[in-house]
Amino acid sequence: MTQTDVTAAAASVQGPVLVTGGTGKTGRRVVARLRELGVETRAASRSGDTPFDWADPTTWQAALDGVTAVYITPLDASPSPTPAFVEQAVASGVRRLVLLSARGTDVPGYFGPAYEDGGPHGEGERAVRASGVTWTILRPGWFAQNFSEGVFLDGVRDGELALPTGDGRAAFIDADDIADVAVAALTEDGHAGEEYGLSGPRALGIADVLDEIAKETGKRAAYVPVEASVFRAGLTAQGFTDWEADLWTDALDPITSSREAPVLDGVRRALGREPRDFADFVREAAARGVWG
C-alpha cells in the first residue's frame, strides 16, 4: 500500500467510521485496515473502545454521534434489531452503510422453510436498501477462520471433528478478504448499490479441509460425519441453548447440501483480484501456531 493510497482513502471519508462488532472476526480486521489507512474509526462492541450492545438500544446513539459511515455486523436474532439501528443511523447523519449479510439471503428457502424471506439477514438487507443513503451488501459463505478461531477449532486441535455435513462441500471464504471488500466499500466510490457474494476460489469437503491443515502441521484430525440430531444434542450438552443449537445445526445444512460449493465472483468484482485460497489461509494460521 502506497502513501498515495493511504492519503486518498483517508481523504474520501468525511468523519469517523463506526464498525459494529469491532472485536469480532471481520470487525477487528476492518478496524485495523481503516486505521492503517488513517481513517478515524470507532471499534464498537460490548468489549470494544466504543461501548455498543445490539440488545441495548440506549448504547447506539453515543456510538453513532458524528459518524458518516457504518460497517454493520448484525445480531443473528429474530426479529432483527438492524432495521431500527439503520433508521437511527440515518437520522444521526450516517450517509454510507456496509452490511455484513450472509450467502444465500437472496435465495428463497436457502436457510430452510423457517426463513423463506432470508430471516434476520433478509430483514437487514431490506432495511439498508430502503435507507435512502449509499449502501453495499456483503454476502459471505462459511468463513475459513471457523477452523482457526471459531466453532471448529477445538475439534481440529483435539484430533476429531464431528459434523453433520456428510460429503458436502463449501468454498470457504477468508475473513481477510471480507474485510478488504468491506474497507473498499467504506472508503471508495464504485460500490454503491452493489451486492457482493463472497467465496473462496474452490470448494472443499470437511475431510479436504483437515487434509490441508495436516499438510502444514503434520497433525491430522479425523472427520467424523454424524446425524444432525446427534450434533445438536452434543451442542446442548456443552451448554448451548436450544435456540443456539438449532441455529448452528441449521446453518451447516448449506454445506451438507453443497449449496455453499459454487464459487462466487464478489471478491473479484469488488477488488479486481481473486480471493485467497484455503491453502494460503492454512499456511498463515499454521505459522502462527494456531493448531499447536
C-alpha positions as protocol buffer text, in pm:
chain_id: "A"
residue {
  index: 1
  type: MET
  ca { x: 0 y: 0 z: 0 }
}
residue {
  index: 2
  type: THR
  ca { x: 148 y: 330 z: -108 }
}
residue {
  index: 3
  type: GLN
  ca { x: 128 y: 657 z: 81 }
}
residue {
  index: 4
  type: THR
  ca { x: -90 y: 787 z: -204 }
}
residue {
  index: 5
  type: ASP
  ca { x: -339 y: 507 z: -139 }
}
residue {
  index: 6
  type: VAL
  ca { x: -346 y: 588 z: 232 }
}
residue {
  index: 7
  type: THR
  ca { x: -395 y: 960 z: 174 }
}
residue {
  index: 8
  type: ALA
  ca { x: -668 y: 908 z: -85 }
}
residue {
  index: 9
  type: ALA
  ca { x: -862 y: 667 z: 135 }
}
residue {
  index: 10
  type: ALA
  ca { x: -843 y: 891 z: 440 }
}
residue {
  index: 11
  type: ALA
  ca { x: -948 y: 1196 z: 237 }
}
residue {
  index: 12
  type: SER
  ca { x: -1251 y: 1017 z: 92 }
}
residue {
  index: 13
  type: VAL
  ca { x: -1406 y: 958 z: 436 }
}
residue {
  index: 14
  type: GLN
  ca { x: -1556 y: 1270 z: 588 }
}
residue {
  index: 15
  type: GLY
  ca { x: -1594 y: 1184 z: 955 }
}
residue {
  index: 16
  type: PRO
  ca { x: -1547 y: 878 z: 1171 }
}
residue {
  index: 17
  type: VAL
  ca { x: -1643 y: 527 z: 1059 }
}
residue {
  index: 18
  type: LEU
  ca { x: -1830 y: 310 z: 1308 }
}
residue {
  index: 19
  type: VAL
  ca { x: -1755 y: -63 z: 1300 }
}
residue {
  index: 20
  type: THR
  ca { x: -2012 y: -265 z: 1492 }
}
residue {
  index: 21
  type: GLY
  ca { x: -1878 y: -597 z: 1610 }
}
residue {
  index: 22
  type: GLY
  ca { x: -1543 y: -423 z: 1614 }
}
residue {
  index: 23
  type: THR
  ca { x: -1375 y: -703 z: 1808 }
}
residue {
  index: 24
  type: GLY
  ca { x: -1521 y: -989 z: 1602 }
}
residue {
  index: 25
  type: LYS
  ca { x: -1380 y: -1195 z: 1316 }
}
residue {
  index: 26
  type: THR
  ca { x: -1439 y: -944 z: 1039 }
}
residue {
  index: 27
  type: GLY
  ca { x: -1490 y: -633 z: 1251 }
}
residue {
  index: 28
  type: ARG
  ca { x: -1146 y: -626 z: 1408 }
}
residue {
  index: 29
  type: ARG
  ca { x: -989 y: -677 z: 1065 }
}
residue {
  index: 30
  type: VAL
  ca { x: -1190 y: -389 z: 922 }
}
residue {
  index: 31
  type: VAL
  ca { x: -1088 y: -168 z: 1214 }
}
residue {
  index: 32
  type: ALA
  ca { x: -719 y: -249 z: 1165 }
}
residue {
  index: 33
  type: ARG
  ca { x: -731 y: -175 z: 792 }
}
residue {
  index: 34
  type: LEU
  ca { x: -919 y: 151 z: 832 }
}
residue {
  index: 35
  type: ARG
  ca { x: -677 y: 274 z: 1095 }
}
residue {
  index: 36
  type: GLU
  ca { x: -384 y: 176 z: 877 }
}
residue {
  index: 37
  type: LEU
  ca { x: -538 y: 399 z: 610 }
}
residue {
  index: 38
  type: GLY
  ca { x: -556 y: 686 z: 859 }
}
residue {
  index: 39
  type: VAL
  ca { x: -935 y: 677 z: 882 }
}
residue {
  index: 40
  type: GLU
  ca { x: -1080 y: 772 z: 1220 }
}
residue {
  index: 41
  type: THR
  ca { x: -1251 y: 454 z: 1334 }
}
residue {
  index: 42
  type: ARG
  ca { x: -1467 y: 352 z: 1627 }
}
residue {
  index: 43
  type: ALA
  ca { x: -1448 y: -16 z: 1723 }
}
residue {
  index: 44
  type: ALA
  ca { x: -1790 y: -73 z: 1875 }
}
residue {
  index: 45
  type: SER
  ca { x: -1884 y: -377 z: 2081 }
}
residue {
  index: 46
  type: ARG
  ca { x: -1962 y: -473 z: 2436 }
}
residue {
  index: 47
  type: SER
  ca { x: -1586 y: -505 z: 2496 }
}
residue {
  index: 48
  type: GLY
  ca { x: -1458 y: -252 z: 2241 }
}
residue {
  index: 49
  type: ASP
  ca { x: -1331 y: 101 z: 2291 }
}
residue {
  index: 50
  type: THR
  ca { x: -1678 y: 230 z: 2192 }
}
residue {
  index: 51
  type: PRO
  ca { x: -1949 y: 67 z: 2406 }
}
residue {
  index: 52
  type: PHE
  ca { x: -2219 y: -89 z: 2190 }
}
residue {
  index: 53
  type: ASP
  ca { x: -2471 y: -364 z: 2254 }
}
residue {
  index: 54
  type: TRP
  ca { x: -2726 y: -477 z: 1995 }
}
residue {
  index: 55
  type: ALA
  ca { x: -2955 y: -583 z: 2278 }
}
residue {
  index: 56
  type: ASP
  ca { x: -2941 y: -237 z: 2439 }
}
residue {
  index: 57
  type: PRO
  ca { x: -3053 y: 39 z: 2201 }
}
residue {
  index: 58
  type: THR
  ca { x: -2959 y: 302 z: 2458 }
}
residue {
  index: 59
  type: THR
  ca { x: -2594 y: 238 z: 2363 }
}
residue {
  index: 60
  type: TRP
  ca { x: -2645 y: 313 z: 1994 }
}
residue {
  index: 61
  type: GLN
  ca { x: -2665 y: 691 z: 1984 }
}
residue {
  index: 62
  type: ALA
  ca { x: -2334 y: 768 z: 2152 }
}
residue {
  index: 63
  type: ALA
  ca { x: -2162 y: 532 z: 1911 }
}
residue {
  index: 64
  type: LEU
  ca { x: -2332 y: 698 z: 1611 }
}
residue {
  index: 65
  type: ASP
  ca { x: -2275 y: 1063 z: 1702 }
}
residue {
  index: 66
  type: GLY
  ca { x: -2075 y: 1235 z: 1426 }
}
residue {
  index: 67
  type: VAL
  ca { x: -2033 y: 915 z: 1224 }
}
residue {
  index: 68
  type: THR
  ca { x: -2067 y: 926 z: 844 }
}
residue {
  index: 69
  type: ALA
  ca { x: -2029 y: 555 z: 757 }
}
residue {
  index: 70
  type: VAL
  ca { x: -2105 y: 229 z: 936 }
}
residue {
  index: 71
  type: TYR
  ca { x: -1996 y: -131 z: 891 }
}
residue {
  index: 72
  type: ILE
  ca { x: -2286 y: -335 z: 1026 }
}
residue {
  index: 73
  type: THR
  ca { x: -2222 y: -684 z: 1162 }
}
residue {
  index: 74
  type: PRO
  ca { x: -2574 y: -764 z: 1274 }
}
residue {
  index: 75
  type: LEU
  ca { x: -2705 y: -968 z: 1561 }
}
residue {
  index: 76
  type: ASP
  ca { x: -2833 y: -1301 z: 1431 }
}
residue {
  index: 77
  type: ALA
  ca { x: -3168 y: -1284 z: 1607 }
}
residue {
  index: 78
  type: SER
  ca { x: -3530 y: -1260 z: 1504 }
}
residue {
  index: 79
  type: PRO
  ca { x: -3677 y: -1007 z: 1496 }
}
residue {
  index: 80
  type: SER
  ca { x: -3359 y: -834 z: 1384 }
}
residue {
  index: 81
  type: PRO
  ca { x: -3258 y: -507 z: 1553 }
}
residue {
  index: 82
  type: THR
  ca { x: -3090 y: -396 z: 1229 }
}
residue {
  index: 83
  type: PRO
  ca { x: -3388 y: -204 z: 1083 }
}
residue {
  index: 84
  type: ALA
  ca { x: -3422 y: 11 z: 1396 }
}
residue {
  index: 85
  type: PHE
  ca { x: -3047 y: 69 z: 1403 }
}
residue {
  index: 86
  type: VAL
  ca { x: -3041 y: 170 z: 1036 }
}
residue {
  index: 87
  type: GLU
  ca { x: -3324 y: 418 z: 1094 }
}
residue {
  index: 88
  type: GLN
  ca { x: -3138 y: 571 z: 1388 }
}
residue {
  index: 89
  type: ALA
  ca { x: -2808 y: 580 z: 1196 }
}
residue {
  index: 90
  type: VAL
  ca { x: -2961 y: 768 z: 903 }
}
residue {
  index: 91
  type: ALA
  ca { x: -3136 y: 1010 z: 1139 }
}
residue {
  index: 92
  type: SER
  ca { x: -2795 y: 1072 z: 1303 }
}
residue {
  index: 93
  type: GLY
  ca { x: -2635 y: 1173 z: 973 }
}
residue {
  index: 94
  type: VAL
  ca { x: -2479 y: 847 z: 850 }
}
residue {
  index: 95
  type: ARG
  ca { x: -2454 y: 852 z: 471 }
}
residue {
  index: 96
  type: ARG
  ca { x: -2293 y: 516 z: 391 }
}
residue {
  index: 97
  type: LEU
  ca { x: -2386 y: 169 z: 514 }
}
residue {
  index: 98
  type: VAL
  ca { x: -2196 y: -154 z: 451 }
}
residue {
  index: 99
  type: LEU
  ca { x: -2391 y: -456 z: 574 }
}
residue {
  index: 100
  type: LEU
  ca { x: -2242 y: -797 z: 652 }
}
residue {
  index: 101
  type: SER
  ca { x: -2520 y: -1032 z: 546 }
}
residue {
  index: 102
  type: ALA
  ca { x: -2488 y: -1400 z: 453 }
}
residue {
  index: 103
  type: ARG
  ca { x: -2460 y: -1611 z: 143 }
}
residue {
  index: 104
  type: GLY
  ca { x: -2799 y: -1728 z: 21 }
}
residue {
  index: 105
  type: THR
  ca { x: -3003 y: -1448 z: 179 }
}
residue {
  index: 106
  type: ASP
  ca { x: -3124 y: -1358 z: -170 }
}
residue {
  index: 107
  type: VAL
  ca { x: -3223 y: -1719 z: -247 }
}
residue {
  index: 108
  type: PRO
  ca { x: -3570 y: -1820 z: -123 }
}
residue {
  index: 109
  type: GLY
  ca { x: -3551 y: -2123 z: 103 }
}
residue {
  index: 110
  type: TYR
  ca { x: -3171 y: -2124 z: 125 }
}
residue {
  index: 111
  type: PHE
  ca { x: -3188 y: -2138 z: 504 }
}
residue {
  index: 112
  type: GLY
  ca { x: -3486 y: -2372 z: 513 }
}
residue {
  index: 113
  type: PRO
  ca { x: -3862 y: -2317 z: 529 }
}
residue {
  index: 114
  type: ALA
  ca { x: -3842 y: -2117 z: 852 }
}
residue {
  index: 115
  type: TYR
  ca { x: -3651 y: -1841 z: 672 }
}
residue {
  index: 116
  type: GLU
  ca { x: -3811 y: -1817 z: 329 }
}
residue {
  index: 117
  type: ASP
  ca { x: -3757 y: -1441 z: 335 }
}
residue {
  index: 118
  type: GLY
  ca { x: -3391 y: -1463 z: 440 }
}
residue {
  index: 119
  type: GLY
  ca { x: -3460 y: -1447 z: 813 }
}
residue {
  index: 120
  type: PRO
  ca { x: -3277 y: -1179 z: 1017 }
}
residue {
  index: 121
  type: HIS
  ca { x: -3030 y: -1122 z: 733 }
}
residue {
  index: 122
  type: GLY
  ca { x: -3318 y: -1055 z: 497 }
}
residue {
  index: 123
  type: GLU
  ca { x: -3461 y: -802 z: 740 }
}
residue {
  index: 124
  type: GLY
  ca { x: -3125 y: -624 z: 750 }
}
residue {
  index: 125
  type: GLU
  ca { x: -3088 y: -619 z: 372 }
}
residue {
  index: 126
  type: ARG
  ca { x: -3433 y: -473 z: 321 }
}
residue {
  index: 127
  type: ALA
  ca { x: -3358 y: -204 z: 579 }
}
residue {
  index: 128
  type: VAL
  ca { x: -3036 y: -82 z: 417 }
}
residue {
  index: 129
  type: ARG
  ca { x: -3192 y: -85 z: 70 }
}
residue {
  index: 130
  type: ALA
  ca { x: -3476 y: 134 z: 195 }
}
residue {
  index: 131
  type: SER
  ca { x: -3247 y: 364 z: 396 }
}
residue {
  index: 132
  type: GLY
  ca { x: -3214 y: 638 z: 134 }
}
residue {
  index: 133
  type: VAL
  ca { x: -2833 y: 651 z: 175 }
}
residue {
  index: 134
  type: THR
  ca { x: -2545 y: 480 z: -4 }
}
residue {
  index: 135
  type: TRP
  ca { x: -2534 y: 109 z: 77 }
}
residue {
  index: 136
  type: THR
  ca { x: -2339 y: -206 z: -4 }
}
residue {
  index: 137
  type: ILE
  ca { x: -2430 y: -561 z: 94 }
}
residue {
  index: 138
  type: LEU
  ca { x: -2171 y: -836 z: 156 }
}
residue {
  index: 139
  type: ARG
  ca { x: -2289 y: -1198 z: 141 }
}
residue {
  index: 140
  type: PRO
  ca { x: -2004 y: -1427 z: 252 }
}
residue {
  index: 141
  type: GLY
  ca { x: -2036 y: -1802 z: 292 }
}
residue {
  index: 142
  type: TRP
  ca { x: -1874 y: -2001 z: 572 }
}
residue {
  index: 143
  type: PHE
  ca { x: -1550 y: -1847 z: 700 }
}
residue {
  index: 144
  type: ALA
  ca { x: -1217 y: -2028 z: 672 }
}
residue {
  index: 145
  type: GLN
  ca { x: -1142 y: -1883 z: 1016 }
}
residue {
  index: 146
  type: ASN
  ca { x: -1404 y: -2105 z: 1177 }
}
residue {
  index: 147
  type: PHE
  ca { x: -1128 y: -2367 z: 1176 }
}
residue {
  index: 148
  type: SER
  ca { x: -869 y: -2140 z: 1337 }
}
residue {
  index: 149
  type: GLU
  ca { x: -1057 y: -1915 z: 1578 }
}
residue {
  index: 150
  type: GLY
  ca { x: -1414 y: -2034 z: 1571 }
}
residue {
  index: 151
  type: VAL
  ca { x: -1652 y: -2315 z: 1641 }
}
residue {
  index: 152
  type: PHE
  ca { x: -1444 y: -2589 z: 1473 }
}
residue {
  index: 153
  type: LEU
  ca { x: -1111 y: -2506 z: 1636 }
}
residue {
  index: 154
  type: ASP
  ca { x: -1136 y: -2736 z: 1939 }
}
residue {
  index: 155
  type: GLY
  ca { x: -1224 y: -3034 z: 1723 }
}
residue {
  index: 156
  type: VAL
  ca { x: -924 y: -2976 z: 1497 }
}
residue {
  index: 157
  type: ARG
  ca { x: -694 y: -2941 z: 1798 }
}
residue {
  index: 158
  type: ASP
  ca { x: -841 y: -3246 z: 1971 }
}
residue {
  index: 159
  type: GLY
  ca { x: -798 y: -3464 z: 1664 }
}
residue {
  index: 160
  type: GLU
  ca { x: -1163 y: -3529 z: 1581 }
}
residue {
  index: 161
  type: LEU
  ca { x: -1416 y: -3303 z: 1414 }
}
residue {
  index: 162
  type: ALA
  ca { x: -1770 y: -3441 z: 1424 }
}
residue {
  index: 163
  type: LEU
  ca { x: -2014 y: -3257 z: 1198 }
}
residue {
  index: 164
  type: PRO
  ca { x: -2346 y: -3331 z: 1026 }
}
residue {
  index: 165
  type: THR
  ca { x: -2214 y: -3227 z: 685 }
}
residue {
  index: 166
  type: GLY
  ca { x: -2180 y: -3565 z: 512 }
}
residue {
  index: 167
  type: ASP
  ca { x: -1990 y: -3537 z: 184 }
}
residue {
  index: 168
  type: GLY
  ca { x: -2097 y: -3175 z: 134 }
}
residue {
  index: 169
  type: ARG
  ca { x: -1858 y: -2909 z: 14 }
}
residue {
  index: 170
  type: ALA
  ca { x: -1812 y: -2535 z: 62 }
}
residue {
  index: 171
  type: ALA
  ca { x: -1599 y: -2263 z: -94 }
}
residue {
  index: 172
  type: PHE
  ca { x: -1479 y: -2125 z: 238 }
}
residue {
  index: 173
  type: ILE
  ca { x: -1406 y: -1751 z: 235 }
}
residue {
  index: 174
  type: ASP
  ca { x: -1110 y: -1594 z: 414 }
}
residue {
  index: 175
  type: ALA
  ca { x: -1220 y: -1327 z: 664 }
}
residue {
  index: 176
  type: ASP
  ca { x: -932 y: -1111 z: 543 }
}
residue {
  index: 177
  type: ASP
  ca { x: -1095 y: -1097 z: 200 }
}
residue {
  index: 178
  type: ILE
  ca { x: -1426 y: -999 z: 357 }
}
residue {
  index: 179
  type: ALA
  ca { x: -1250 y: -717 z: 545 }
}
residue {
  index: 180
  type: ASP
  ca { x: -1077 y: -597 z: 228 }
}
residue {
  index: 181
  type: VAL
  ca { x: -1411 y: -575 z: 46 }
}
residue {
  index: 182
  type: ALA
  ca { x: -1575 y: -401 z: 340 }
}
residue {
  index: 183
  type: VAL
  ca { x: -1299 y: -138 z: 361 }
}
residue {
  index: 184
  type: ALA
  ca { x: -1318 y: -76 z: -13 }
}
residue {
  index: 185
  type: ALA
  ca { x: -1694 y: -23 z: 14 }
}
residue {
  index: 186
  type: LEU
  ca { x: -1648 y: 212 z: 312 }
}
residue {
  index: 187
  type: THR
  ca { x: -1371 y: 425 z: 161 }
}
residue {
  index: 188
  type: GLU
  ca { x: -1402 y: 412 z: -220 }
}
residue {
  index: 189
  type: ASP
  ca { x: -1651 y: 509 z: -487 }
}
residue {
  index: 190
  type: GLY
  ca { x: -1799 y: 246 z: -717 }
}
residue {
  index: 191
  type: HIS
  ca { x: -1960 y: 15 z: -462 }
}
residue {
  index: 192
  type: ALA
  ca { x: -2294 y: 188 z: -408 }
}
residue {
  index: 193
  type: GLY
  ca { x: -2588 y: -47 z: -453 }
}
residue {
  index: 194
  type: GLU
  ca { x: -2363 y: -349 z: -500 }
}
residue {
  index: 195
  type: GLU
  ca { x: -2445 y: -691 z: -354 }
}
residue {
  index: 196
  type: TYR
  ca { x: -2126 y: -896 z: -335 }
}
residue {
  index: 197
  type: GLY
  ca { x: -2148 y: -1272 z: -297 }
}
residue {
  index: 198
  type: LEU
  ca { x: -1819 y: -1374 z: -138 }
}
residue {
  index: 199
  type: SER
  ca { x: -1650 y: -1715 z: -150 }
}
residue {
  index: 200
  type: GLY
  ca { x: -1309 y: -1871 z: -180 }
}
residue {
  index: 201
  type: PRO
  ca { x: -1175 y: -1990 z: -517 }
}
residue {
  index: 202
  type: ARG
  ca { x: -1255 y: -2362 z: -474 }
}
residue {
  index: 203
  type: ALA
  ca { x: -1490 y: -2592 z: -286 }
}
residue {
  index: 204
  type: LEU
  ca { x: -1367 y: -2831 z: -18 }
}
residue {
  index: 205
  type: GLY
  ca { x: -1527 y: -3101 z: 193 }
}
residue {
  index: 206
  type: ILE
  ca { x: -1451 y: -3114 z: 563 }
}
residue {
  index: 207
  type: ALA
  ca { x: -1211 y: -3405 z: 508 }
}
residue {
  index: 208
  type: ASP
  ca { x: -1031 y: -3195 z: 244 }
}
residue {
  index: 209
  type: VAL
  ca { x: -1001 y: -2909 z: 492 }
}
residue {
  index: 210
  type: LEU
  ca { x: -844 y: -3135 z: 752 }
}
residue {
  index: 211
  type: ASP
  ca { x: -605 y: -3271 z: 489 }
}
residue {
  index: 212
  type: GLU
  ca { x: -492 y: -2915 z: 410 }
}
residue {
  index: 213
  type: ILE
  ca { x: -430 y: -2847 z: 779 }
}
residue {
  index: 214
  type: ALA
  ca { x: -241 y: -3177 z: 820 }
}
residue {
  index: 215
  type: LYS
  ca { x: -9 y: -3088 z: 531 }
}
residue {
  index: 216
  type: GLU
  ca { x: 109 y: -2781 z: 721 }
}
residue {
  index: 217
  type: THR
  ca { x: 100 y: -2905 z: 1079 }
}
residue {
  index: 218
  type: GLY
  ca { x: 182 y: -3276 z: 1048 }
}
residue {
  index: 219
  type: LYS
  ca { x: -113 y: -3343 z: 1278 }
}
residue {
  index: 220
  type: ARG
  ca { x: -420 y: -3500 z: 1121 }
}
residue {
  index: 221
  type: ALA
  ca { x: -765 y: -3459 z: 1272 }
}
residue {
  index: 222
  type: ALA
  ca { x: -1028 y: -3715 z: 1173 }
}
residue {
  index: 223
  type: TYR
  ca { x: -1356 y: -3607 z: 1019 }
}
residue {
  index: 224
  type: VAL
  ca { x: -1650 y: -3792 z: 1174 }
}
residue {
  index: 225
  type: PRO
  ca { x: -1983 y: -3746 z: 993 }
}
residue {
  index: 226
  type: VAL
  ca { x: -2276 y: -3754 z: 1236 }
}
residue {
  index: 227
  type: GLU
  ca { x: -2650 y: -3708 z: 1215 }
}
residue {
  index: 228
  type: ALA
  ca { x: -2783 y: -3357 z: 1269 }
}
residue {
  index: 229
  type: SER
  ca { x: -2975 y: -3471 z: 1578 }
}
residue {
  index: 230
  type: VAL
  ca { x: -2656 y: -3610 z: 1733 }
}
residue {
  index: 231
  type: PHE
  ca { x: -2467 y: -3290 z: 1659 }
}
residue {
  index: 232
  type: ARG
  ca { x: -2744 y: -3079 z: 1807 }
}
residue {
  index: 233
  type: ALA
  ca { x: -2757 y: -3293 z: 2122 }
}
residue {
  index: 234
  type: GLY
  ca { x: -2380 y: -3252 z: 2159 }
}
residue {
  index: 235
  type: LEU
  ca { x: -2417 y: -2874 z: 2150 }
}
residue {
  index: 236
  type: THR
  ca { x: -2685 y: -2869 z: 2417 }
}
residue {
  index: 237
  type: ALA
  ca { x: -2470 y: -3099 z: 2632 }
}
residue {
  index: 238
  type: GLN
  ca { x: -2195 y: -2834 z: 2606 }
}
residue {
  index: 239
  type: GLY
  ca { x: -2431 y: -2570 z: 2741 }
}
residue {
  index: 240
  type: PHE
  ca { x: -2570 y: -2420 z: 2421 }
}
residue {
  index: 241
  type: THR
  ca { x: -2931 y: -2306 z: 2446 }
}
residue {
  index: 242
  type: ASP
  ca { x: -3187 y: -2487 z: 2231 }
}
residue {
  index: 243
  type: TRP
  ca { x: -3206 y: -2179 z: 2007 }
}
residue {
  index: 244
  type: GLU
  ca { x: -2827 y: -2166 z: 1965 }
}
residue {
  index: 245
  type: ALA
  ca { x: -2808 y: -2540 z: 1896 }
}
residue {
  index: 246
  type: ASP
  ca { x: -3080 y: -2512 z: 1632 }
}
residue {
  index: 247
  type: LEU
  ca { x: -2906 y: -2212 z: 1476 }
}
residue {
  index: 248
  type: TRP
  ca { x: -2570 y: -2387 z: 1438 }
}
residue {
  index: 249
  type: THR
  ca { x: -2724 y: -2712 z: 1317 }
}
residue {
  index: 250
  type: ASP
  ca { x: -2941 y: -2540 z: 1057 }
}
residue {
  index: 251
  type: ALA
  ca { x: -2652 y: -2318 z: 946 }
}
residue {
  index: 252
  type: LEU
  ca { x: -2449 y: -2625 z: 849 }
}
residue {
  index: 253
  type: ASP
  ca { x: -2714 y: -2755 z: 610 }
}
residue {
  index: 254
  type: PRO
  ca { x: -2589 y: -2542 z: 316 }
}
residue {
  index: 255
  type: ILE
  ca { x: -2255 y: -2723 z: 350 }
}
residue {
  index: 256
  type: THR
  ca { x: -2424 y: -3063 z: 379 }
}
residue {
  index: 257
  type: SER
  ca { x: -2619 y: -2999 z: 59 }
}
residue {
  index: 258
  type: SER
  ca { x: -2318 y: -2834 z: -114 }
}
residue {
  index: 259
  type: ARG
  ca { x: -2520 y: -2517 z: -165 }
}
residue {
  index: 260
  type: GLU
  ca { x: -2202 y: -2343 z: -42 }
}
residue {
  index: 261
  type: ALA
  ca { x: -1988 y: -2509 z: -310 }
}
residue {
  index: 262
  type: PRO
  ca { x: -2033 y: -2280 z: -614 }
}
residue {
  index: 263
  type: VAL
  ca { x: -1757 y: -2021 z: -642 }
}
residue {
  index: 264
  type: LEU
  ca { x: -1883 y: -1661 z: -634 }
}
residue {
  index: 265
  type: ASP
  ca { x: -1725 y: -1358 z: -802 }
}
residue {
  index: 266
  type: GLY
  ca { x: -1774 y: -1088 z: -537 }
}
residue {
  index: 267
  type: VAL
  ca { x: -1409 y: -1055 z: -435 }
}
residue {
  index: 268
  type: ARG
  ca { x: -1302 y: -1019 z: -796 }
}
residue {
  index: 269
  type: ARG
  ca { x: -1575 y: -765 z: -875 }
}
residue {
  index: 270
  type: ALA
  ca { x: -1503 y: -557 z: -566 }
}
residue {
  index: 271
  type: LEU
  ca { x: -1123 y: -573 z: -558 }
}
residue {
  index: 272
  type: GLY
  ca { x: -1011 y: -673 z: -906 }
}
residue {
  index: 273
  type: ARG
  ca { x: -829 y: -982 z: -778 }
}
residue {
  index: 274
  type: GLU
  ca { x: -903 y: -1341 z: -693 }
}
residue {
  index: 275
  type: PRO
  ca { x: -989 y: -1447 z: -337 }
}
residue {
  index: 276
  type: ARG
  ca { x: -726 y: -1614 z: -123 }
}
residue {
  index: 277
  type: ASP
  ca { x: -705 y: -1990 z: -148 }
}
residue {
  index: 278
  type: PHE
  ca { x: -777 y: -2201 z: 158 }
}
residue {
  index: 279
  type: ALA
  ca { x: -422 y: -2335 z: 146 }
}
residue {
  index: 280
  type: ASP
  ca { x: -288 y: -1981 z: 188 }
}
residue {
  index: 281
  type: PHE
  ca { x: -507 y: -1929 z: 491 }
}
residue {
  index: 282
  type: VAL
  ca { x: -387 y: -2258 z: 642 }
}
residue {
  index: 283
  type: ARG
  ca { x: -22 y: -2177 z: 579 }
}
residue {
  index: 284
  type: GLU
  ca { x: -51 y: -1842 z: 757 }
}
residue {
  index: 285
  type: ALA
  ca { x: -252 y: -1980 z: 1050 }
}
residue {
  index: 286
  type: ALA
  ca { x: -13 y: -2272 z: 1097 }
}
residue {
  index: 287
  type: ALA
  ca { x: 283 y: -2035 z: 1101 }
}
residue {
  index: 288
  type: ARG
  ca { x: 117 y: -1854 z: 1393 }
}
residue {
  index: 289
  type: GLY
  ca { x: 86 y: -2183 z: 1580 }
}
residue {
  index: 290
  type: VAL
  ca { x: -293 y: -2175 z: 1582 }
}
residue {
  index: 291
  type: TRP
  ca { x: -326 y: -2552 z: 1589 }
}
residue {
  index: 292
  type: GLY
  ca { x: -40 y: -2606 z: 1829 }
}
